[in-house]
mmCIF file of C-alpha atoms in Angstrom:
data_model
loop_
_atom_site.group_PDB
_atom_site.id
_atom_site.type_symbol
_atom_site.label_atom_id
_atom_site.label_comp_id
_atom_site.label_asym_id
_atom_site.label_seq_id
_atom_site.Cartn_x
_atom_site.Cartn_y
_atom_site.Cartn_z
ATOM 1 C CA UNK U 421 45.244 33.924 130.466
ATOM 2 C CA UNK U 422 45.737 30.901 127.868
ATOM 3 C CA UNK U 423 43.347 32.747 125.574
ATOM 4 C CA UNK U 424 45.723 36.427 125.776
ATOM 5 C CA UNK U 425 48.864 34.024 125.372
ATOM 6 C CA UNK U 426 47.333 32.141 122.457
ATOM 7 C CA UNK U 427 46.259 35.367 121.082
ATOM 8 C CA UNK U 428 49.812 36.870 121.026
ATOM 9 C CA UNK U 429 51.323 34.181 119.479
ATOM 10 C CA UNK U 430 49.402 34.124 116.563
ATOM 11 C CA UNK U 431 49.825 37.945 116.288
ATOM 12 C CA UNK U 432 53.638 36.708 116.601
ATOM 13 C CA UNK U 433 53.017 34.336 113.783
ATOM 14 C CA UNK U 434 51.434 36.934 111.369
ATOM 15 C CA UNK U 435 54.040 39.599 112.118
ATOM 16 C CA UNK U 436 57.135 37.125 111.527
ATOM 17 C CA UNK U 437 55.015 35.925 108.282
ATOM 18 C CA UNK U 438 55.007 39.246 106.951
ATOM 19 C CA UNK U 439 58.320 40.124 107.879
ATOM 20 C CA UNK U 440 59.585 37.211 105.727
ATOM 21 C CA UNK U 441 57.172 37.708 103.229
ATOM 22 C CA UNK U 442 58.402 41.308 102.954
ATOM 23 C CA UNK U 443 62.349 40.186 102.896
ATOM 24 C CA UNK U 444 61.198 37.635 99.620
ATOM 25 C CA UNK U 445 59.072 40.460 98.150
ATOM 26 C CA UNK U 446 62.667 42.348 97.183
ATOM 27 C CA UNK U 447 63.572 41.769 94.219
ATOM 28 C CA UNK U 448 65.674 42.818 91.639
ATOM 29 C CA UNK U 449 63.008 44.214 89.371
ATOM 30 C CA UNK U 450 61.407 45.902 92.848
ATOM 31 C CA UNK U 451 64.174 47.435 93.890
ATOM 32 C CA UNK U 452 64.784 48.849 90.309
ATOM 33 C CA UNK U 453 61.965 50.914 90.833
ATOM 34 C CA UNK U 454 62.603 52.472 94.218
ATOM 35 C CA UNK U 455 66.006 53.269 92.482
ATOM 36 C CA UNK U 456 64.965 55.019 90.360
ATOM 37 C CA UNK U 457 63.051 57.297 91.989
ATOM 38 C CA UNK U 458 66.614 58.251 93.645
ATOM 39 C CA UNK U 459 68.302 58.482 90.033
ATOM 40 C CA UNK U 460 71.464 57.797 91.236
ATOM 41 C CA UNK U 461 74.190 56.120 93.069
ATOM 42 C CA UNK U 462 78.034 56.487 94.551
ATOM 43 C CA UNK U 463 80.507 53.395 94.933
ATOM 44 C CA UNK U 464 83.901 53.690 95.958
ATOM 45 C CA UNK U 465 85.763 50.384 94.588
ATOM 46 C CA UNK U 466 89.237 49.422 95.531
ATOM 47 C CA UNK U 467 89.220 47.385 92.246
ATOM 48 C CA UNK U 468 90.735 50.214 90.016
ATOM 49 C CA UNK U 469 89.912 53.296 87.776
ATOM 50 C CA UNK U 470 89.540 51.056 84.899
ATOM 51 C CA UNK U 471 87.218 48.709 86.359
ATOM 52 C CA UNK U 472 84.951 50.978 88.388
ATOM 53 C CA UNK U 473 84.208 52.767 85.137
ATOM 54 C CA UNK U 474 83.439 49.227 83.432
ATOM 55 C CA UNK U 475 81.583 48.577 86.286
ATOM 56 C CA UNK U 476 79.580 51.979 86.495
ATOM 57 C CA UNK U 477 79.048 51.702 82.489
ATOM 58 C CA UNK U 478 77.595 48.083 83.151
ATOM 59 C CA UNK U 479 75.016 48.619 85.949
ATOM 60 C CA UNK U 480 73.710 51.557 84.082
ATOM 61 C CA UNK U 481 73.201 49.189 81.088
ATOM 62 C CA UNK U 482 71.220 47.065 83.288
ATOM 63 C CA UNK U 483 69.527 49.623 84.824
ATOM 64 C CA UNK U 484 68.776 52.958 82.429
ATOM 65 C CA UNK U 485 67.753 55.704 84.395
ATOM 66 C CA UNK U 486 70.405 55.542 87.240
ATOM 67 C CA UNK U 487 73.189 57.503 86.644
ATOM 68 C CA UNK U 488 76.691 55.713 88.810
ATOM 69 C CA UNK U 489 79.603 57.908 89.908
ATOM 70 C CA UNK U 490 82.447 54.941 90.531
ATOM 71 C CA UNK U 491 85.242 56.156 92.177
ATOM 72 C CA UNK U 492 88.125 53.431 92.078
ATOM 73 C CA UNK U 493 91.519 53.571 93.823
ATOM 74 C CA UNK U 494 93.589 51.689 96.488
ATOM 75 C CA UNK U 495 91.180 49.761 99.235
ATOM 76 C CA UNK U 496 93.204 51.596 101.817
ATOM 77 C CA UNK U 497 92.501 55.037 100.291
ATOM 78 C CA UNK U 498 89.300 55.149 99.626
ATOM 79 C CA UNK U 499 88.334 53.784 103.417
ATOM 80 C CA UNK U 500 90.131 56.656 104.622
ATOM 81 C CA UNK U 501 87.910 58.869 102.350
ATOM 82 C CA UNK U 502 84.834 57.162 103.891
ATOM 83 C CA UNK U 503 85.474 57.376 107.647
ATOM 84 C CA UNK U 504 86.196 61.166 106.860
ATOM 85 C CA UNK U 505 82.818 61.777 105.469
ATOM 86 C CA UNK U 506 81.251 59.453 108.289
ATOM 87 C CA UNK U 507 83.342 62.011 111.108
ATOM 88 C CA UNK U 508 81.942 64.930 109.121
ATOM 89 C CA UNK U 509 78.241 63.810 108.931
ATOM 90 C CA UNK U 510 78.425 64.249 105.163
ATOM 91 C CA UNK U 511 77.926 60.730 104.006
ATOM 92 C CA UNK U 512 78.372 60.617 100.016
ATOM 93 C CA UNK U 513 79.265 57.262 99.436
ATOM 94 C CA UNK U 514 76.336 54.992 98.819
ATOM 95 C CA UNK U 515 78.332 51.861 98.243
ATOM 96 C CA UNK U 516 81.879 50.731 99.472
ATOM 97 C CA UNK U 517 83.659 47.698 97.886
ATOM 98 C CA UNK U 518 86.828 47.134 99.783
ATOM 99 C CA UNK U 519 89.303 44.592 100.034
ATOM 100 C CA UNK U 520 89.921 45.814 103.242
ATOM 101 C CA UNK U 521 87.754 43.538 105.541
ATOM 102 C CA UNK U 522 88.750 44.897 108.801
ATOM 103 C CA UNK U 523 87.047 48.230 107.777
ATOM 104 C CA UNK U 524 83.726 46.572 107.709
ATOM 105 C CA UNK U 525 84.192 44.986 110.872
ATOM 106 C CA UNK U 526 85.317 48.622 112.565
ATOM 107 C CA UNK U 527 82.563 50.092 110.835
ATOM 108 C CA UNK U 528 79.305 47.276 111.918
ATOM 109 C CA UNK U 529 80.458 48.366 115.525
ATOM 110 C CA UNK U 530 80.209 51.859 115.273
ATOM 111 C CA UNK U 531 76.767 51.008 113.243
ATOM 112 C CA UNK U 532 77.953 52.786 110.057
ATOM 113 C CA UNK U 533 76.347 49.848 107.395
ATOM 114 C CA UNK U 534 72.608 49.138 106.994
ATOM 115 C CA UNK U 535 72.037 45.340 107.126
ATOM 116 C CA UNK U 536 70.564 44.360 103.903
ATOM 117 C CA UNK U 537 70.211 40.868 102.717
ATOM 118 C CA UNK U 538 69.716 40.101 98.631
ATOM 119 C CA UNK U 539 68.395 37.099 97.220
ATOM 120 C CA UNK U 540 71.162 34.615 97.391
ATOM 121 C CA UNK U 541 73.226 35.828 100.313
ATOM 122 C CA UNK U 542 72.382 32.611 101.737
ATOM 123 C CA UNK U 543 74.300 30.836 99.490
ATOM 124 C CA UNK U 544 77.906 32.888 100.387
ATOM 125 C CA UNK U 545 80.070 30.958 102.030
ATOM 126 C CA UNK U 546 79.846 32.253 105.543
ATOM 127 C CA UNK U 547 83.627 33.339 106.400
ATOM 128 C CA UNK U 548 82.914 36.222 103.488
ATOM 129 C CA UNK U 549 80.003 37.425 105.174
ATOM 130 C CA UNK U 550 78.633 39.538 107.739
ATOM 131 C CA UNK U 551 76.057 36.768 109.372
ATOM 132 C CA UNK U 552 73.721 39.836 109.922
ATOM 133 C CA UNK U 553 73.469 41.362 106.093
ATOM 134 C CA UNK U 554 75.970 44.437 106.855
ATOM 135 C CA UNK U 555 78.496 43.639 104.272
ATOM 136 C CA UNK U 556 78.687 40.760 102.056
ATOM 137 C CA UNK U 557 81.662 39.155 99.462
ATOM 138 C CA UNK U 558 81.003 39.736 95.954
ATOM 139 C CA UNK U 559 84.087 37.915 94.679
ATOM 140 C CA UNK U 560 86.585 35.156 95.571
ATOM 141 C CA UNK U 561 89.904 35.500 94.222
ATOM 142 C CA UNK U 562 92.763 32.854 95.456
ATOM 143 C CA UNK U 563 96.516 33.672 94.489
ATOM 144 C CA UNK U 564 98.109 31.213 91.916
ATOM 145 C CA UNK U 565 101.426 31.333 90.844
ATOM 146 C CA UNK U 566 101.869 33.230 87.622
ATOM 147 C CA UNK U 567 104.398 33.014 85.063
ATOM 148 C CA UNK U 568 105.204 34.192 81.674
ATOM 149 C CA UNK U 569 104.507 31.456 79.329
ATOM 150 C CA UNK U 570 107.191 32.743 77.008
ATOM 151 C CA UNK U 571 109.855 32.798 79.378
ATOM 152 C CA UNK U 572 109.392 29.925 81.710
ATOM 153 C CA UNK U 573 109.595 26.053 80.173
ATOM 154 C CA UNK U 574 106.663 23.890 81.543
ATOM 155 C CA UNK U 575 108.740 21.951 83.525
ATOM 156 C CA UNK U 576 110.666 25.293 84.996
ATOM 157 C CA UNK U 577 107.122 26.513 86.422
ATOM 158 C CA UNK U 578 107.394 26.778 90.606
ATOM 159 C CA UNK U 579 105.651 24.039 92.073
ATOM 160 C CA UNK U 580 106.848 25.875 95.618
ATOM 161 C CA UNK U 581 107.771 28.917 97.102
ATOM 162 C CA UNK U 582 111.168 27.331 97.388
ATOM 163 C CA UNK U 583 111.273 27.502 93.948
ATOM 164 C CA UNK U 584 111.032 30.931 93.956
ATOM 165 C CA UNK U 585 114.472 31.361 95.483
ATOM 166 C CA UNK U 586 116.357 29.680 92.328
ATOM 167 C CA UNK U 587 118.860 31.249 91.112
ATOM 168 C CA UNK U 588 117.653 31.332 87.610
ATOM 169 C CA UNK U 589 114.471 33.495 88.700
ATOM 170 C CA UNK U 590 116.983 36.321 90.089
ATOM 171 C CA UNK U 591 115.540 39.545 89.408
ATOM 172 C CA UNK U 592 113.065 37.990 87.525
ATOM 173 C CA UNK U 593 109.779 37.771 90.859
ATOM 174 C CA UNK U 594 107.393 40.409 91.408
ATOM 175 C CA UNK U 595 104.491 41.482 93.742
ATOM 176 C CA UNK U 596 102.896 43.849 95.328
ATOM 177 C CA UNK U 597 104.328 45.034 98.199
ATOM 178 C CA UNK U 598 103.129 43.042 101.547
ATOM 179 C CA UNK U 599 103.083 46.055 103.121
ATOM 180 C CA UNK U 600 100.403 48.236 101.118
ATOM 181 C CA UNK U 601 98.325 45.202 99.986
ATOM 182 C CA UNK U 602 96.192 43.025 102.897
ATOM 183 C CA UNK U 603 95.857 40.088 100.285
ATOM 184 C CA UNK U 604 99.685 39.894 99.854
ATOM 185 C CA UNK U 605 100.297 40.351 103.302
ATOM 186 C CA UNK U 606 98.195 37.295 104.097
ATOM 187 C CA UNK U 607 100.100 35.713 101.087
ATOM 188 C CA UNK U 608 103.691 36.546 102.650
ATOM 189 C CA UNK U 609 102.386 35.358 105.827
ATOM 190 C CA UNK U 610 101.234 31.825 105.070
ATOM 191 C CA UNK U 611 104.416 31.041 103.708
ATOM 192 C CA UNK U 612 106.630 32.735 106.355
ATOM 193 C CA UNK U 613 104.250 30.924 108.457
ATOM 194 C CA UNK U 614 104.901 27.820 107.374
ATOM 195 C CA UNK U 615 108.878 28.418 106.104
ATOM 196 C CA UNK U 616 109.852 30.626 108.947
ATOM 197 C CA UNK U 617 110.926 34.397 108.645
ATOM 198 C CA UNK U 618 114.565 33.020 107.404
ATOM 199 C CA UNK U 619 112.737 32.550 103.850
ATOM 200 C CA UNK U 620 112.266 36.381 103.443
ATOM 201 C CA UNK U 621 116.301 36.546 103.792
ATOM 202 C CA UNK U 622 116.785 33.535 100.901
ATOM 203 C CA UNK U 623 113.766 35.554 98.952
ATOM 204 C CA UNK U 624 115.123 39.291 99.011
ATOM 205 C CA UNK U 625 118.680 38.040 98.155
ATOM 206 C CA UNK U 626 116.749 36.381 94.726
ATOM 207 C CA UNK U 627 116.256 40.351 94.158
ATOM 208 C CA UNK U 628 112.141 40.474 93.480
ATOM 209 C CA UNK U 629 110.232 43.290 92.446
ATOM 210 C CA UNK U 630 107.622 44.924 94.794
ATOM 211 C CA UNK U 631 104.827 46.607 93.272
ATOM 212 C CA UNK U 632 101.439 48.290 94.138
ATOM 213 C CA UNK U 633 98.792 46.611 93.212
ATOM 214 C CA UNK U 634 98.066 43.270 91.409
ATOM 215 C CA UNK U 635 96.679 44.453 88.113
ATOM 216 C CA UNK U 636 100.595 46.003 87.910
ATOM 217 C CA UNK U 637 101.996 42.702 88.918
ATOM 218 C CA UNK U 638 100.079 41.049 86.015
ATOM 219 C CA UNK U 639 101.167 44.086 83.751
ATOM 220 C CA UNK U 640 104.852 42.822 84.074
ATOM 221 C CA UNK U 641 104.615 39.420 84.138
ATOM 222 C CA UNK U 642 102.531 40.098 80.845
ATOM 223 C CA UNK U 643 105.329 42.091 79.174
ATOM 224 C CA UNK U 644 108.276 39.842 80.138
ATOM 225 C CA UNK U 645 109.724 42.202 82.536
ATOM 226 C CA UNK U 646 109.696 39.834 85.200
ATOM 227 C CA UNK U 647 108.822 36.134 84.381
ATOM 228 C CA UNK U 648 106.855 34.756 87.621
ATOM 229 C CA UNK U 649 105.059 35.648 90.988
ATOM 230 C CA UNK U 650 103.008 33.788 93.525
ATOM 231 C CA UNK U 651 101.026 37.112 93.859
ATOM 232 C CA UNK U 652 98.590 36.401 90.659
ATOM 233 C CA UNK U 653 95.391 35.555 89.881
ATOM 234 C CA UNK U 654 93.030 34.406 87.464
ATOM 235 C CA UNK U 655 91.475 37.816 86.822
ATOM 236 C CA UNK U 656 94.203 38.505 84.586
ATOM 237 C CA UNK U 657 95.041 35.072 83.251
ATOM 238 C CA UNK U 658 93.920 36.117 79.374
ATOM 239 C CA UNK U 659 96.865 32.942 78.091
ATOM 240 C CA UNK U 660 94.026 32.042 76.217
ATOM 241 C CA UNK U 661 93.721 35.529 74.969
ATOM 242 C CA UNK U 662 97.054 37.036 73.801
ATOM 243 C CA UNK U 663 97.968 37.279 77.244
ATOM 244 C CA UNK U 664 101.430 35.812 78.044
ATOM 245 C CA UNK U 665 100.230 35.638 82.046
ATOM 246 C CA UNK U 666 99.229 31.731 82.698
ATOM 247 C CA UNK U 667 98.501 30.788 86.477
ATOM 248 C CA UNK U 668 99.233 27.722 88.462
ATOM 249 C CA UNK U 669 98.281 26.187 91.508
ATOM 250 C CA UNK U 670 101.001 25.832 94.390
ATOM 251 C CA UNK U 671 101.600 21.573 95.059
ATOM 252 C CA UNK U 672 102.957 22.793 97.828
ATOM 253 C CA UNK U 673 101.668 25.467 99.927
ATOM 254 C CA UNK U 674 97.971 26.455 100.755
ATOM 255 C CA UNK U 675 96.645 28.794 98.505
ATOM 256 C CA UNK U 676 95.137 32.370 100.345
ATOM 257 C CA UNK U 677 92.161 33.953 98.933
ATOM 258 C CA UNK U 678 90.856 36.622 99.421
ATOM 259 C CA UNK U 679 87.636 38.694 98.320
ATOM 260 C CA UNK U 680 86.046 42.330 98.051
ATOM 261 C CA UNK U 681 82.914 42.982 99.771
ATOM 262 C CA UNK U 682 80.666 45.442 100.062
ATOM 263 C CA UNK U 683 78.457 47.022 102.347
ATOM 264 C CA UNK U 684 75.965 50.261 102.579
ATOM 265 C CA UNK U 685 76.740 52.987 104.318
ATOM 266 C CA UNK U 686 73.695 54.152 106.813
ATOM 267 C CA UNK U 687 73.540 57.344 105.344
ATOM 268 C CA UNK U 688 73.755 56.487 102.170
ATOM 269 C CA UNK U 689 71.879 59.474 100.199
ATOM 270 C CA UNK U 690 70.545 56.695 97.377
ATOM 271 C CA UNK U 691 70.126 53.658 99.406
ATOM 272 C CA UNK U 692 67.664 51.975 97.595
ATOM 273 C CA UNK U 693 69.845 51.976 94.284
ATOM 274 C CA UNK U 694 72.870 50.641 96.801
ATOM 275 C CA UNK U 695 70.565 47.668 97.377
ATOM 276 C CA UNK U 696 69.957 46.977 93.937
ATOM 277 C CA UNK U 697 73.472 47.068 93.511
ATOM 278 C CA UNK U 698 74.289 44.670 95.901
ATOM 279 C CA UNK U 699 71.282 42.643 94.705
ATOM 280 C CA UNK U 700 72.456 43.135 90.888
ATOM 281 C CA UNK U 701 76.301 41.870 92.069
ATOM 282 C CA UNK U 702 75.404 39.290 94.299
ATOM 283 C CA UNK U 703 72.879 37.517 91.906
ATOM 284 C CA UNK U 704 73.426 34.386 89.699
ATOM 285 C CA UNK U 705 73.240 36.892 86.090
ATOM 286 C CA UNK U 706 76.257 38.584 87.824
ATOM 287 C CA UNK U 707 78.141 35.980 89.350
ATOM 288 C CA UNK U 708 77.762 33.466 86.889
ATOM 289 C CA UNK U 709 78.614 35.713 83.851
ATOM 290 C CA UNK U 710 83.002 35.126 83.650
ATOM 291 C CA UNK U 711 83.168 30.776 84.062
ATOM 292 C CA UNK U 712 86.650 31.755 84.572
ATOM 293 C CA UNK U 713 86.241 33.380 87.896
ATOM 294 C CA UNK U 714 85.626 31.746 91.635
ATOM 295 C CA UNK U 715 82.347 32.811 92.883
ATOM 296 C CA UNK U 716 81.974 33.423 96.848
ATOM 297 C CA UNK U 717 78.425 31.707 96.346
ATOM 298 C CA UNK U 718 78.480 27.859 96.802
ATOM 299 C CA UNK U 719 76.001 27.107 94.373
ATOM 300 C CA UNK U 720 78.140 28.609 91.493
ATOM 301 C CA UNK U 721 80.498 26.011 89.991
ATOM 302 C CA UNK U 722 84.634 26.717 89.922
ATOM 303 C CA UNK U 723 86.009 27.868 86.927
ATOM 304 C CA UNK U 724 86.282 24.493 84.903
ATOM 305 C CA UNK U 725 89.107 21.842 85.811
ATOM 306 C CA UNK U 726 89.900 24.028 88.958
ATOM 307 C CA UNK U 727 89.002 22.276 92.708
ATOM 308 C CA UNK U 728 85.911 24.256 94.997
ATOM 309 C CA UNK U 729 86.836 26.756 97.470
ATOM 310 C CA UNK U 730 86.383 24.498 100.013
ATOM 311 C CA UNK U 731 88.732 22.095 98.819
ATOM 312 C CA UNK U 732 91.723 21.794 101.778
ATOM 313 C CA UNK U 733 94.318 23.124 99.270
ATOM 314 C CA UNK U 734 92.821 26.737 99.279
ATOM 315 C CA UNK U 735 93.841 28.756 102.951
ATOM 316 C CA UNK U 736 89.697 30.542 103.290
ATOM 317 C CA UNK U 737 90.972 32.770 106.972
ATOM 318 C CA UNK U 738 91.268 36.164 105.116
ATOM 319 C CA UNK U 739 88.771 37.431 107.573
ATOM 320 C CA UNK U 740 90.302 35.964 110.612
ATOM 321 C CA UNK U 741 93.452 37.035 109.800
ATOM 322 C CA UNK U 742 92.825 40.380 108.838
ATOM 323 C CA UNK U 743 90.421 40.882 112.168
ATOM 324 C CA UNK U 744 89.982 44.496 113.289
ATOM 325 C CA UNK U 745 93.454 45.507 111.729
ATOM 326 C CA UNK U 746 95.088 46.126 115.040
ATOM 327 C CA UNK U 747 97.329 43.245 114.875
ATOM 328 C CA UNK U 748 98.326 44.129 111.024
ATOM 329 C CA UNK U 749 100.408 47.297 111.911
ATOM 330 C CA UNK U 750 103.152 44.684 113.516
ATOM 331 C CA UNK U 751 103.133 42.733 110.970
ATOM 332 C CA UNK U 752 103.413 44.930 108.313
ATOM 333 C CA UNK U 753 106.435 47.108 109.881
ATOM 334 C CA UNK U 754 107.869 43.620 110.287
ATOM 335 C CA UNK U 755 108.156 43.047 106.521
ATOM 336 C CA UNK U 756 108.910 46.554 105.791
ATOM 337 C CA UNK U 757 112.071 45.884 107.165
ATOM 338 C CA UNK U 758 112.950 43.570 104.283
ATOM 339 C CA UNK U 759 111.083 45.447 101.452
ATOM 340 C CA UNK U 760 111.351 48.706 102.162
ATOM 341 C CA UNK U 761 108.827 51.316 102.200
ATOM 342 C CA UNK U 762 106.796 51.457 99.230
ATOM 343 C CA UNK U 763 108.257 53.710 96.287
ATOM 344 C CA UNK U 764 107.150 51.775 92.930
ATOM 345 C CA UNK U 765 103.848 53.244 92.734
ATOM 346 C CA UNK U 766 100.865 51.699 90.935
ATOM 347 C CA UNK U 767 99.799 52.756 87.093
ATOM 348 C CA UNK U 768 96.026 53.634 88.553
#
């Protein structure tokens, strides 16, 4: 009886070897070749037209041979696009990168993503990660306060959202609306959260701007139309390049950020090139190539004289907060009431 137990456990020991030894035996240069026996791959991106053609043009740089079909729109678009092909059994989507976390969570239940961990998916910070491989963060992107360096002084900037509501900033705010946009609405909500829902009142009667899409609240702040917003980011902070769009930390208020992820459908028709793609995105050549940008992986350094995600100042409970999605439709309705419903569509 000892000798049958021993016996097993060692088989044990040999199988859980090669298991792991399997798992460390993908690599990037591996999975290139099982892609490209498939030749090709689908992502849906909420990250934009533009970039999902940047983004297509780059992996097939990388990887010659595999040709990318990038669709890019609105997060909550394009997931309504997927769970139509998942209801029709005609999966066509390889890869979906979504800002839209809740998604991901609806979808590991109904056990619509492969689990699939690359090299370095140890080092993600674990709220902007499925703890099982299904979908992982490729980005981290917290909301600064942008302005327009020609029309705000230094010492104008808004060190607060109470700043916001100065009368010399009237008709002069922007962002996208809370209402279309999960980041924003976890933006709105911190600082209703912590300013109470009278703040909206003081904020709508400073006559802001509500756009879709943050790439379009950049676009204005860029051109002077409006002058500030506590809806920006460093992916379109180009001061330092002939853009007029320079971003700020709050002194005041926690900082949200948010992230896309992406995940692998289960039937994925090229799911070997998904992998490399998530492989490609998630490793250190990828993440490590814009010093300007916040990395979800811990062992890439902040953009230079900016704090580490996990400094207290940043608010990390995008996931949390966005959950399944069943307590967003309240919240949403709630601040539709103030900014009506969404009619200043996005250039994409």
């Amino acid at each position: 009886m000892v000798r049958q137990t021993t016996d097993a456990l060692s088989l044990l020991i040999v199988f859980l070897a090669a298991a792991v030894s399997a798992a460390r035996a993908e690599t990037i240069d591996q999975l290139y070749e099982k892609a490209k026996v498939e030749k090709a791959l689908v992502i849906y991106t909420g990250l934009g037209p533009g970039a999902a053609k940047a983004l297509a043009d780059a992996f097939e740089k990388r990887f010659p041979g595999i040709a990318v079909t990038a669709k890019g729109s609105f997060s909550n678009v394009l997931d309504t696009e997927i769970d139509q092909q998942i209801k029709d059994n005609k999966v066509t989507t390889d890869i979906a990168q979504l800002q839209t976390i809740q998604d991901y969570s609806r979808w590991v239940k109904a056990g619509d993503l492969i689990r699939f961990k690359a090299e370095g998916f140890d080092q993600v910070f674990a709220p902007m990660k499925d703890k099982d491989g299904a979908w992982v963060a490729v980005n981290a992107v917290p909301l600064f306060y942008g302005y327009n360096v020609d029309k705000v002084q230094e010492a104008d900037v808004p060190k607060s959202a109470l700043d916001f509501l100065k009368p010399q900033f009237r008709g002069k705010i922007v962002t996208a609306y809370p209402t279309d946009d999960d980041a924003t609405l976890y933006l709105f909500y911190l600082i209703v959260d912590k300013y109470g829902w009278d703040y909206m009142k003081k904020y709508m009667a400073n006559d802001p701007y509500f756009i879709q899409g943050h790439r379009d609240v950049a676009a204005r702040v860029n051109s002077g139309t409006d002058w500030i917003s506590f809806d920006s980011n460093k992916v379109f902070d180009m001061s330092g390049q002939g853009s007029k769009v320079k971003t700020v930390m709050s002194d005041k208020e926690k900082t949200p950020v948010f992230y896309t992820a992406v995940g692998i459908l289960t039937n994925a028709p090229h799911p070997n090139a998904a992998k490399l793609f998530v492989a490609w995105m998630l490793s250190k050549e990828q993440q490590g190539h814009n010093p300007a940008l916040y990395s979800p992986r811990a062992d890439i350094p902040p953009p230079a004289g900016q704090p580490p995600l996990t400094d207290s100042r940043f608010a990390n409970g995008y996931r949390e907060f966005v959950g399944d999605g069943t307590r967003l439709l309240a919240l949403r309705k709630r601040f539709e009431a103030f900014t009506g419903a969404v009619v200043n569509k996005a250039t994409q």
